[in-house]
Amino acid sequence: MVGQLTVNERKLAFLILILIAVVGLAMAITGADKLFVVHGLIIFLSALGTIFLVISGYFLPPPDIENAKHYYDDPTRAGIIIAMVWAVFAMFIGDWVAWLLAFPEMTFDAAWASFGRLRPVHTTGIIFGFGGNALIATSFHVVQRTSRARMPDNLSPWVVIFGYNLFCLLAVSGYFIGITQSKEYAEPEWYADIWLVIIWVTYFILYLRVLARRKEPHIYVANWYYMAFILVVAILHIVNNLAIPISLMHAKSYSAFSGVQDAMTQWWYGHNAVAFFLTAGFLGMLYYFLPKQAGRPIYSYRMSIVGFWGITFFYMWAGSHHLHYTALPTWVQTLGMTFSAMLLIPSWIAAGNALMTLNGAWHKVRDDATLRFMMVAAVFYGLSTFEGSFMAIRPVNALSHYTDWTIGHVHAGALGWVALITFGAIYALVPWLWKQKRMYSPKLVEVHFWLALSGTLIYVFSMWNSGIIQGLMWRTYNESGTLAYSFVQSMVEMHPYYIARAIGGLFFLIGAIVGCYNIWMTVRSARMLAGAPEFETPDLGIASAQEIKAGEQA
Amino acid sequence: MNFEHEMLVGFAKSYGLFYLLALSLLVLVYTYWPSNKKPFDRAARSIIDDEDRPWE
Ligand code: HEM
Ligand code: HEM
């Protein structure tokens, strides 16, 4: 890894890490509260560990000049593996939380094991740890390939991956010990937020630099989606996290917003996190990996562009549907509702475009579980966006809000769309990157697919059921005009569904573990082959291209 | 404060509508401009056989 850096880059890496270590140490020494000290130590130790890594490779011979003639894929490889580690960790916590809702006594009286702390560990770990690393890794791959240009330098991608994961680590460790600024999906405190801004700007500039070096004049549409993801997440993150720390030595800060403005800013952020983190970036993935794996160009390139502008401009206005029937002015709620309904159009354009691309290649979908992951992801994307537009209608939201219906919607999107498209992309990418003909075991990909699909269906159906029952019980009145059911009665009703959901989640988790094993074995067999002296790899990544027949695509 | 609020609402309700309409129109014209079809088709195909190394 360090062997790939030029001597100057090694020096620079060393300097950057020393700087981080010093900041961490300063936080640990001056910290006025214990929590801040712990985070200082985590920063210090992460930097120190990486310094040792750099030193261990410092005196390796400088990299081959020939390298410049190849894409730089080591950061992508690392990113994929890190993403899978986060996936297993955060899904494990997710399933734990799921069991906790069925058996609330399972907290062993420990603060760190309480629902309120474990839940954000799940959401942050899965969205940012798993999703974020997968997006970063695949974006590095896609932008280089579609620009036909190598990374401008070897250090920046590592800065992004190291820095981003340090942020995730600070976030997740913070929740366990009780650090949060209580904004959903933006829980980390001010210093972690500032750190993420630095890393994110580095990421954006790196992306632009690759594009600036491109040899292919047209910027392929997947890059637009990835860029929207990077740029908008930067804006959202900065605005929503504007806050004043109580001192430079405390973990705690207070938001710059208050009252209904705070709520609106938070859900402008929250919904656009769905839009640009959980949707736009993954659409970038879809628009590259699906045509590639199917060996067929996207059905309508024009529609992908129309869809892009639709999504970027409509989503911005939809956030207020999270605040129906609140102190927010009604017209703002109506605006959010209207834009949410309009959002169905670009959403279905994307889902339809993906499925039409596969029209005529269904035999491939049948035989290739990797492609099937992507196909089912597109279906769930269509489904969850339809559901979302429906739930955004105020009277419907009166029923769904506060209930498990929302959780069902979230996981139809998160499991069915985000996780499945990611697994599909990873199964496509791993053999290409490690120069193998296929995954170690296509059978295990198949096993993962069915575990994931059945897990998703069990999860989503149980939450739909429990959500609607909950919603109806809460609004049923008796003859005297008072509520027919107590809250506790509705909870007793939920119990069987919570158990079902936890079992569905367990299937999904086991699937991810099977995936890790399969990826690991693929990497291992690649290593073993590479050890053999006359190892020559043919360019296998493009094998599927030869299968397009003339006339298949107008 | 009230004045600002009213102004913002008025602005959003008038200007907002027209700028979104104009934007949609622009996007549609750009994507359906006949001479853009060729580069788009080429772009769509270009990823299918991207080679294994950057162009010189
Ligand atoms: C093994 C699979 C999973 C299980 C068992 C699981 C379980 C859970 C549970 C129990 C909750 C809390 C629900 C509540 O408060 O009532 C939750 C929330 C959440 N999960 Fe998962 N989850 C899984 C996978 C995922 C994935 C892959 C993602 C995203 C890519 C995700 C994103 C979320 C989000 C965003 C929330 C918060 C929802 C809200 O506040 O409305 N989960 N999950
Ligand atoms: C057209 C697209 C979509 C629309 C209009 C939409 C709309 C909605 C609505 C109305 C809610 C409930 C708000 C409430 O009652 O509090 C919601 C919640 C949520 N949706 Fe969607 N949705 C869409 C697509 C998606 C997708 C594709 C995903 C995920 C991958 C997703 C993830 C979420 C999450 C995480 C929440 C829970 C937020 C929270 O309360 O913590 N949505 N969405």
XYZ file of C-alpha atoms and ligand atoms in Angstrom:
696
model
C 0.000 0.000 0.000
C 2.681 2.493 1.040
C 4.869 1.022 -1.711
C 2.520 2.610 -4.236
C 3.184 6.130 -2.947
C 6.021 8.169 -4.373
C 8.735 9.201 -1.938
C 7.318 12.709 -1.685
C 3.842 11.367 -1.043
C 5.220 9.194 1.737
C 6.728 12.277 3.350
C 3.500 14.193 2.981
C 1.491 11.302 4.427
C 3.848 11.238 7.360
C 3.453 14.980 7.952
C -0.332 14.904 7.726
C -0.493 12.047 10.184
C 1.835 13.783 12.637
C -0.432 16.807 12.465
C -3.503 14.687 13.189
C -1.718 12.926 16.030
C -0.781 16.280 17.573
C -4.345 17.532 17.365
C -5.573 14.292 18.940
C -3.028 14.522 21.713
C -3.903 18.159 22.373
C -7.580 17.213 22.638
C -6.728 14.413 25.047
C -4.545 16.611 27.252
C -6.615 19.799 27.362
C -10.043 18.143 27.213
C -12.321 19.478 29.944
C -14.711 16.561 29.856
C -13.928 12.863 29.878
C -15.734 12.191 26.630
C -13.670 14.742 24.763
C -10.501 13.144 26.135
C -11.591 9.729 24.893
C -12.103 11.125 21.406
C -8.751 12.856 21.521
C -7.163 9.512 22.301
C -9.009 7.769 19.475
C -7.765 10.385 17.009
C -4.242 10.158 18.401
C -4.122 6.357 18.288
C -5.615 6.130 14.789
C -2.982 8.527 13.487
C -0.214 6.745 15.398
C -1.211 3.331 14.059
C -1.212 4.684 10.516
C 2.152 6.369 11.087
C 3.616 2.951 11.867
C 2.083 1.647 8.663
C 3.725 4.454 6.681
C 7.078 3.906 8.395
C 6.977 0.197 7.681
C 6.774 0.945 3.959
C 8.807 4.130 3.972
C 12.018 2.619 2.617
C 10.445 0.398 0.011
C 11.709 1.086 -3.508
C 9.748 3.884 -5.230
C 6.817 2.714 -7.359
C 7.253 1.581 -10.919
C 6.790 4.400 -13.474
C 4.718 1.918 -15.439
C 2.049 2.340 -12.754
C 1.002 5.614 -14.317
C -0.323 3.607 -17.243
C -2.826 1.806 -15.033
C -5.817 2.863 -13.016
C -5.179 3.225 -9.325
C -7.397 0.618 -7.734
C -5.872 -0.099 -4.332
C -8.080 2.474 -2.568
C -11.156 0.939 -4.217
C -10.131 -2.517 -3.035
C -9.614 -1.244 0.500
C -12.889 0.670 0.436
C -14.876 -2.413 -0.577
C -13.440 -4.512 2.224
C -13.985 -1.776 4.807
C -17.567 -1.351 3.585
C -18.249 -5.049 4.108
C -16.816 -4.923 7.625
C -19.094 -1.994 8.462
C -22.024 -3.850 6.881
C -21.654 -6.847 9.151
C -21.037 -4.721 12.247
C -23.943 -2.325 11.671
C -26.398 -5.018 10.613
C -25.455 -6.992 13.699
C -26.289 -3.937 15.794
C -29.453 -3.408 13.720
C -30.581 -6.909 14.499
C -29.665 -6.445 18.121
C -31.829 -3.329 18.222
C -34.585 -5.311 16.557
C -34.454 -7.984 19.281
C -34.288 -5.245 21.871
C -37.618 -3.893 20.655
C -39.107 -7.368 21.099
C -37.380 -8.014 24.451
C -36.624 -4.628 26.017
C -35.041 -6.151 29.126
C -31.977 -7.221 27.105
C -29.988 -4.084 27.941
C -28.142 -5.614 30.963
C -28.625 -2.309 32.779
C -25.665 -0.853 30.915
C -25.956 2.664 29.492
C -24.069 1.805 26.303
C -26.444 -1.068 25.563
C -29.600 1.031 25.789
C -31.843 1.428 22.744
C -31.148 5.140 22.472
C -27.418 4.573 22.046
C -27.434 1.426 19.947
C -29.943 2.730 17.424
C -27.747 5.551 16.078
C -24.828 3.100 16.057
C -26.907 1.048 13.639
C -28.034 3.960 11.471
C -24.649 5.673 11.282
C -22.744 2.422 10.893
C -24.951 1.244 8.076
C -25.564 4.484 6.170
C -22.189 6.123 6.549
C -19.953 3.147 7.342
C -21.343 0.682 4.839
C -23.056 2.962 2.329
C -20.463 5.732 2.415
C -17.457 3.477 1.970
C -19.187 1.599 -0.829
C -19.987 4.897 -2.557
C -16.466 6.233 -2.186
C -14.895 2.985 -3.395
C -17.150 2.586 -6.420
C -16.935 6.273 -7.299
C -13.138 5.980 -7.487
C -13.542 3.074 -9.859
C -16.218 4.656 -12.018
C -14.685 8.092 -12.380
C -11.344 6.683 -13.494
C -12.856 4.242 -15.985
C -15.347 6.653 -17.511
C -12.733 9.417 -17.745
C -10.078 6.975 -18.997
C -7.737 8.737 -16.625
C -5.762 7.694 -13.581
C -5.995 9.345 -10.180
C -3.978 12.585 -10.232
C -1.982 11.444 -7.210
C -1.778 8.388 -4.995
C -2.220 10.053 -1.636
C -5.569 11.895 -1.821
C -7.710 8.761 -2.192
C -6.100 7.350 0.940
C -6.650 10.598 2.820
C -10.326 10.354 1.915
C -10.665 6.736 3.006
C -8.660 7.123 6.214
C -10.294 10.424 7.154
C -13.788 9.282 6.376
C -13.458 6.143 8.449
C -11.966 8.092 11.312
C -15.102 10.226 11.203
C -17.305 7.120 11.285
C -15.282 5.729 14.169
C -15.647 8.970 16.152
C -19.362 9.004 15.465
C -20.055 5.434 16.486
C -17.739 5.377 19.501
C -19.289 8.652 20.624
C -22.811 7.200 20.793
C -21.652 4.313 22.960
C -20.184 6.684 25.527
C -22.965 9.255 25.251
C -21.887 11.940 22.753
C -24.620 13.168 20.429
C -26.040 16.434 19.200
C -29.434 14.741 18.824
C -30.018 15.456 15.161
C -30.973 12.286 13.360
C -28.313 11.119 10.879
C -26.185 14.096 12.007
C -25.467 13.017 15.569
C -21.673 13.557 15.697
C -20.482 16.648 17.547
C -18.791 19.754 16.176
C -15.146 18.596 15.984
C -16.093 15.431 14.093
C -18.245 17.579 11.796
C -15.380 19.942 11.045
C -13.143 16.982 10.325
C -15.696 15.588 7.883
C -15.860 18.922 6.055
C -12.096 18.792 5.463
C -12.262 15.223 4.207
C -15.313 15.820 2.074
C -13.793 18.838 0.361
C -10.683 16.757 -0.358
C -12.955 14.110 -1.867
C -14.790 16.634 -4.046
C -11.581 18.213 -5.280
C -10.119 14.793 -6.026
C -13.183 13.919 -8.052
C -12.949 17.148 -10.021
C -9.247 16.609 -10.617
C -9.863 13.200 -12.144
C -12.565 14.687 -14.344
C -10.239 17.504 -15.351
C -7.723 14.904 -16.547
C -10.291 13.000 -18.552
C -9.431 11.806 -22.046
C -13.047 11.098 -22.868
C -14.759 14.397 -23.674
C -18.249 13.421 -22.532
C -18.791 13.035 -18.782
C -20.744 9.804 -18.385
C -24.004 10.249 -16.497
C -22.986 8.100 -13.505
C -20.427 10.786 -12.657
C -23.123 13.433 -12.489
C -24.967 11.418 -9.887
C -21.827 10.803 -7.881
C -20.939 14.483 -8.066
C -24.399 15.555 -6.959
C -23.969 13.175 -4.035
C -20.619 14.666 -3.031
C -21.517 18.312 -3.568
C -24.964 18.306 -1.997
C -23.891 16.241 1.002
C -21.207 18.865 1.637
C -23.784 21.666 1.587
C -26.276 19.779 3.746
C -23.664 18.766 6.249
C -22.260 22.255 6.676
C -25.590 24.032 7.037
C -27.313 21.551 9.327
C -24.316 21.291 11.623
C -23.793 25.010 12.165
C -23.318 25.121 15.918
C -21.378 26.784 18.660
C -19.389 24.535 20.995
C -19.628 25.450 24.660
C -15.831 25.634 24.597
C -12.989 24.327 22.486
C -12.330 21.714 25.137
C -15.835 20.297 25.423
C -17.635 17.822 23.261
C -20.951 19.615 23.618
C -22.273 22.298 21.270
C -25.516 24.162 20.625
C -27.154 24.422 17.235
C -27.322 27.787 15.484
C -31.017 27.149 14.858
C -33.888 26.814 17.245
C -37.556 25.930 17.248
C -39.319 25.299 14.007
C -36.372 26.620 11.973
C -34.220 23.971 13.586
C -36.759 21.302 12.737
C -37.021 22.476 9.141
C -33.247 22.683 8.707
C -32.874 19.208 10.197
C -35.431 17.655 7.851
C -34.238 19.582 4.869
C -30.961 17.877 5.717
C -32.584 14.573 6.642
C -34.588 14.147 3.514
C -31.794 15.265 1.262
C -29.544 12.784 3.012
C -32.022 10.202 1.754
C -31.967 11.864 -1.640
C -28.293 12.453 -2.179
C -26.665 9.915 0.094
C -29.078 6.996 -0.191
C -30.309 7.732 -3.708
C -28.172 9.865 -6.022
C -24.882 8.123 -5.228
C -26.437 4.700 -5.567
C -28.066 5.719 -8.848
C -24.539 6.509 -10.034
C -23.671 2.952 -9.072
C -26.732 1.642 -10.904
C -26.036 3.576 -14.101
C -22.529 2.197 -14.332
C -22.632 -1.325 -12.969
C -25.988 -2.475 -14.295
C -25.309 -1.793 -17.995
C -21.809 -3.106 -17.554
C -22.837 -6.352 -15.888
C -25.656 -6.860 -18.374
C -23.345 -6.067 -21.273
C -25.943 -3.686 -22.687
C -25.931 0.117 -22.805
C -28.513 1.888 -20.673
C -31.958 1.787 -22.325
C -32.325 5.550 -22.598
C -29.407 7.812 -21.940
C -31.678 10.810 -22.402
C -34.006 9.632 -19.679
C -31.061 9.263 -17.323
C -30.318 12.964 -17.825
C -33.915 14.109 -17.430
C -34.138 11.942 -14.308
C -30.969 13.471 -12.938
C -32.243 17.028 -13.071
C -35.636 15.976 -11.807
C -34.129 14.298 -8.785
C -31.672 17.055 -7.949
C -34.244 19.813 -8.166
C -37.352 18.172 -6.748
C -35.755 16.515 -3.733
C -34.512 19.837 -2.398
C -38.087 20.872 -1.619
C -39.513 17.675 -0.224
C -38.062 17.701 3.303
C -41.071 19.296 4.960
C -43.110 16.103 4.510
C -41.329 14.919 7.661
C -43.048 17.725 9.567
C -46.703 17.356 8.631
C -49.130 18.621 11.283
C -46.408 20.467 13.177
C -45.832 24.162 13.894
C -44.361 24.475 10.408
C -46.516 26.794 8.229
C -49.079 24.775 6.306
C -47.985 26.107 2.938
C -44.479 24.737 3.544
C -45.969 21.350 4.363
C -48.054 21.517 1.194
C -45.009 22.456 -0.823
C -43.165 19.411 0.509
C -46.143 17.224 -0.224
C -46.443 18.474 -3.805
C -42.779 18.042 -4.578
C -42.861 14.572 -3.040
C -45.657 13.595 -5.385
C -43.736 15.041 -8.346
C -40.675 13.082 -7.284
C -42.350 9.924 -8.372
C -41.660 10.906 -11.990
C -37.844 11.066 -11.960
C -37.754 8.139 -9.535
C -39.724 5.899 -11.818
C -37.749 7.129 -14.804
C -34.641 5.699 -13.139
C -36.272 2.467 -12.045
C -37.918 2.016 -15.443
C -34.717 2.814 -17.293
C -32.892 0.125 -15.336
C -35.536 -2.498 -15.950
C -35.900 -1.629 -19.651
C -32.153 -2.055 -19.999
C -32.593 -5.630 -18.870
C -35.519 -6.221 -21.200
C -34.190 -8.767 -23.667
C -31.531 -10.015 -21.283
C -33.765 -11.769 -18.807
C -31.859 -14.995 -19.345
C -28.829 -13.243 -17.883
C -30.865 -12.089 -14.898
C -31.988 -15.661 -14.390
C -28.485 -17.118 -14.554
C -26.454 -14.387 -12.887
C -27.247 -13.625 -9.242
C -25.077 -10.489 -9.404
C -27.261 -8.987 -12.091
C -30.335 -10.196 -10.225
C -29.220 -8.230 -7.148
C -29.238 -5.102 -9.321
C -32.547 -5.940 -10.972
C -34.336 -6.489 -7.654
C -32.728 -3.309 -6.307
C -34.302 -1.344 -9.159
C -37.690 -2.904 -8.357
C -37.387 -1.959 -4.689
C -36.277 1.508 -5.691
C -39.477 1.877 -7.673
C -41.506 0.448 -4.827
C -40.072 2.545 -2.008
C -40.286 5.793 -3.965
C -43.919 5.061 -4.790
C -44.551 4.363 -1.133
C -42.692 7.532 -0.121
C -44.701 9.743 -2.446
C -47.849 8.182 -1.037
C -46.798 8.618 2.608
C -45.981 12.255 1.939
C -49.671 13.013 1.328
C -50.791 14.682 4.527
C -53.819 12.529 5.428
C -51.858 9.337 4.658
C -49.033 10.617 6.815
C -51.530 11.104 9.633
C -51.787 7.324 9.689
C -48.165 6.397 8.983
C -46.211 8.917 11.029
C -44.770 7.606 14.317
C -45.595 4.043 13.303
C -43.588 1.108 12.012
C -44.869 1.883 8.547
C -42.096 4.485 8.353
C -39.597 1.827 9.450
C -40.967 -0.508 6.783
C -40.577 2.216 4.148
C -37.047 2.998 5.318
C -35.943 -0.609 5.047
C -37.713 -1.244 1.743
C -35.400 1.503 0.513
C -32.410 0.615 2.642
C -32.372 -3.166 2.363
C -34.159 -3.576 -0.944
C -32.567 -0.720 -2.828
C -29.382 0.558 -1.164
C -27.976 -2.709 0.171
C -28.941 -4.843 -2.820
C -27.524 -2.478 -5.438
C -24.347 -2.270 -3.373
C -23.981 -6.030 -3.093
C -24.597 -6.287 -6.833
C -21.938 -3.686 -7.585
C -19.472 -5.316 -5.200
C -19.972 -8.775 -6.683
C -19.383 -7.293 -10.129
C -16.371 -5.317 -9.035
C -14.458 -7.823 -6.910
C -13.616 -10.230 -9.755
C -12.657 -7.302 -12.036
C -10.386 -5.714 -9.480
C -8.700 -8.886 -8.293
C -8.466 -10.145 -11.877
C -10.522 -13.265 -11.462
C -12.922 -14.768 -13.950
C -15.706 -14.815 -11.347
C -16.359 -14.795 -7.640
C -14.839 -17.675 -5.663
C -18.266 -19.255 -5.477
C -21.176 -18.142 -7.691
C -23.307 -20.549 -5.639
C -22.677 -18.493 -2.514
C -23.665 -15.325 -4.382
C -26.888 -17.158 -5.128
C -27.267 -18.105 -1.446
C -26.660 -14.477 -0.435
C -29.217 -13.277 -2.934
C -31.991 -15.481 -1.578
C -31.131 -14.743 2.040
C -31.165 -11.011 1.308
C -34.398 -11.112 -0.661
C -36.271 -13.250 1.865
C -34.883 -11.186 4.744
C -36.055 -7.969 3.092
C -39.517 -9.325 2.381
C -39.970 -10.625 5.924
C -38.730 -7.320 7.351
C -40.856 -5.097 5.171
C -44.062 -7.101 5.360
C -43.931 -7.399 9.141
C -43.385 -3.644 9.470
C -46.185 -2.801 7.069
C -48.514 -4.992 9.094
C -47.473 -3.717 12.476
C -47.372 -0.109 11.263
C -50.912 -0.129 9.977
C -52.246 -1.952 13.037
C -50.452 0.553 15.269
C -51.769 3.524 13.292
C -55.336 2.220 13.371
C -55.247 1.339 17.070
C -54.078 4.816 17.932
C -57.014 6.428 16.146
C -59.847 4.121 17.158
C -62.370 5.726 19.479
C -65.124 4.089 21.518
C -68.710 5.300 21.904
C -67.816 7.720 24.687
C -65.314 9.416 22.381
C -62.126 8.322 24.121
C -59.357 6.170 22.712
C -60.330 2.515 22.477
C -56.798 1.207 23.081
C -54.026 2.189 25.416
C -50.510 2.627 24.061
C -49.390 -0.484 25.915
C -52.090 -2.526 24.216
C -50.727 -1.448 20.841
C -47.250 -2.511 21.946
C -48.439 -5.966 22.912
C -49.942 -6.260 19.434
C -46.538 -5.411 17.900
C -44.632 -8.148 19.670
C -44.995 -10.962 17.093
C -44.098 -8.567 14.251
C -40.986 -7.421 16.056
C -39.860 -11.020 16.384
C -40.558 -11.631 12.688
C -38.611 -8.507 11.744
C -35.666 -9.571 13.854
C -35.641 -12.962 12.116
C -35.825 -11.330 8.688
C -32.949 -9.061 9.700
C -30.981 -12.090 10.828
C -31.383 -13.632 7.349
C -30.134 -10.413 5.831
C -27.164 -10.328 8.190
C -26.231 -13.966 7.515
C -26.359 -13.160 3.811
C -23.868 -10.334 4.308
C -21.559 -12.652 6.261
C -21.719 -15.223 3.456
C -20.816 -12.373 1.095
C -17.783 -11.460 3.200
C -16.559 -15.046 3.145
C -16.990 -15.235 -0.614
C -15.154 -11.962 -1.176
C -12.386 -13.022 1.152
C -11.917 -16.335 -0.652
C -11.875 -14.571 -4.030
C -9.177 -12.209 -2.807
C -7.232 -15.103 -1.335
C -7.256 -17.165 -4.504
C -6.159 -14.063 -6.426
C -3.249 -13.665 -4.008
C -2.288 -17.301 -4.369
C -2.295 -17.026 -8.142
C -0.307 -13.807 -7.983
C 2.302 -15.686 -5.952
C 2.875 -18.067 -8.861
C 5.741 -16.829 -11.075
C 4.311 -16.429 -14.579
C 1.003 -14.887 -13.635
C -0.475 -13.061 -16.606
C -4.021 -11.831 -16.343
C -6.144 -11.410 -19.391
C -8.499 -8.449 -19.241
C -11.466 -10.297 -17.897
C -13.471 -7.327 -16.748
C -14.812 -6.633 -20.180
C -15.667 -10.211 -21.097
C -19.369 -9.517 -21.019
C -19.102 -6.799 -23.648
C -18.587 -9.273 -26.444
C -22.003 -10.671 -25.850
C -23.968 -7.686 -27.132
C -25.449 -8.574 -30.420
C -25.940 -6.014 -33.112
C -29.446 -4.637 -33.145
C -30.154 -5.384 -29.531
C -30.097 -1.719 -28.713
C -31.538 0.978 -30.890
C -39.435 39.698 10.775
C -42.955 39.467 9.449
C -42.032 41.567 6.475
C -39.117 39.283 5.672
C -41.300 36.239 5.980
C -43.987 37.636 3.680
C -41.368 38.635 1.180
C -39.756 35.230 1.163
C -43.078 33.514 0.714
C -44.010 35.819 -2.134
C -40.670 35.280 -3.776
C -40.852 31.514 -3.410
C -44.381 31.336 -4.735
C -43.770 33.445 -7.836
C -40.154 33.349 -8.872
C -39.760 29.782 -7.622
C -42.417 28.500 -9.949
C -41.031 30.190 -13.024
C -37.466 29.297 -12.453
C -38.366 25.639 -12.060
C -40.480 25.755 -15.212
C -37.645 27.406 -17.114
C -35.169 24.899 -15.780
C -37.325 21.946 -16.811
C -37.657 23.414 -20.253
C -33.917 23.913 -20.579
C -33.197 20.362 -19.513
C -35.722 18.940 -21.950
C -34.413 21.030 -24.818
C -30.861 19.991 -24.064
C -31.612 16.275 -23.810
C -33.847 16.161 -26.866
C -31.767 18.433 -29.097
C -31.439 16.237 -32.200
C -27.707 16.696 -32.653
C -27.119 15.552 -29.088
C -28.417 12.088 -29.820
C -25.189 10.793 -31.317
C -22.861 11.750 -28.461
C -25.384 10.387 -25.957
C -25.609 7.040 -27.715
C -21.858 6.886 -27.916
C -21.557 7.727 -24.221
C -24.016 4.995 -23.313
C -21.963 2.436 -25.220
C -18.614 3.753 -24.087
C -18.751 2.148 -20.655
C -19.527 -1.307 -21.963
C -16.089 -1.716 -23.423
C -13.917 0.578 -21.368
C -10.469 -0.919 -21.544
C -8.365 -1.919 -18.641
C -6.052 1.062 -18.653
C -6.257 4.834 -19.043
C -5.796 6.405 -22.463
C -2.357 7.795 -23.149
C -29.826 -6.699 9.156
C -30.530 -5.787 8.666
C -31.178 -4.675 9.455
C -31.895 -4.723 10.621
C -32.248 -5.946 11.460
C -32.282 -3.378 10.951
C -33.011 -3.016 12.078
C -33.381 -1.736 12.416
C -34.140 -1.363 13.579
C -34.658 -2.331 14.624
C -34.313 -0.026 13.562
C -35.044 0.837 14.608
C -36.498 0.874 14.309
C -37.295 1.625 15.317
O -36.797 2.572 15.930
O -38.485 1.264 15.507
C -33.671 0.467 12.378
C -33.648 1.795 11.992
C -33.041 2.249 10.832
N -32.299 1.489 9.923
Fe -32.070 -0.514 9.949
N -31.812 -2.531 9.977
C -31.133 -3.294 9.043
C -30.499 -2.836 7.919
C -30.429 -1.513 7.536
C -29.764 -1.025 6.362
C -28.998 -1.887 5.363
C -29.932 0.334 6.356
C -29.449 1.402 5.382
C -28.771 1.229 4.298
C -30.722 0.691 7.512
C -31.111 1.975 7.837
C -31.873 2.326 8.923
C -32.352 3.666 9.180
C -32.113 4.888 8.303
C -33.092 3.620 10.380
C -33.812 4.791 11.071
C -35.235 4.851 10.599
C -36.053 5.993 11.139
O -35.585 6.742 12.001
O -37.211 6.165 10.710
N -30.998 -0.447 8.207
N -33.109 -0.588 11.694
C -39.815 9.675 -4.053
C -39.081 9.277 -3.113
C -39.425 9.284 -1.643
C -40.362 10.027 -0.961
C -41.315 11.073 -1.488
C -40.253 9.643 0.426
C -41.070 10.126 1.432
C -40.967 9.798 2.759
C -41.916 10.126 3.787
C -43.223 10.869 3.556
C -41.445 9.672 4.963
C -42.118 9.729 6.323
C -41.862 10.957 7.055
C -42.541 10.933 8.416
O -43.722 10.611 8.511
O -41.845 11.224 9.387
C -40.163 9.077 4.692
C -39.318 8.566 5.631
C -38.069 8.034 5.328
N -37.624 7.666 4.086
Fe -38.512 8.093 2.336
N -39.271 8.702 0.566
C -38.750 8.453 -0.676
C -37.751 7.558 -0.978
C -36.912 6.994 -0.050
C -35.796 6.122 -0.330
C -35.385 5.635 -1.707
C -35.195 5.859 0.872
C -33.999 5.031 1.247
C -33.156 4.488 0.648
C -35.928 6.568 1.895
C -35.584 6.613 3.233
C -36.350 7.167 4.220
C -35.934 7.253 5.595
C -34.577 6.825 6.162
C -37.020 7.787 6.303
C -37.119 7.965 7.801
C -36.687 9.266 8.267
C -36.801 9.342 9.762
O -37.886 9.643 10.273
O -35.809 9.058 10.425
N -36.965 7.219 1.301
N -39.906 9.144 3.329
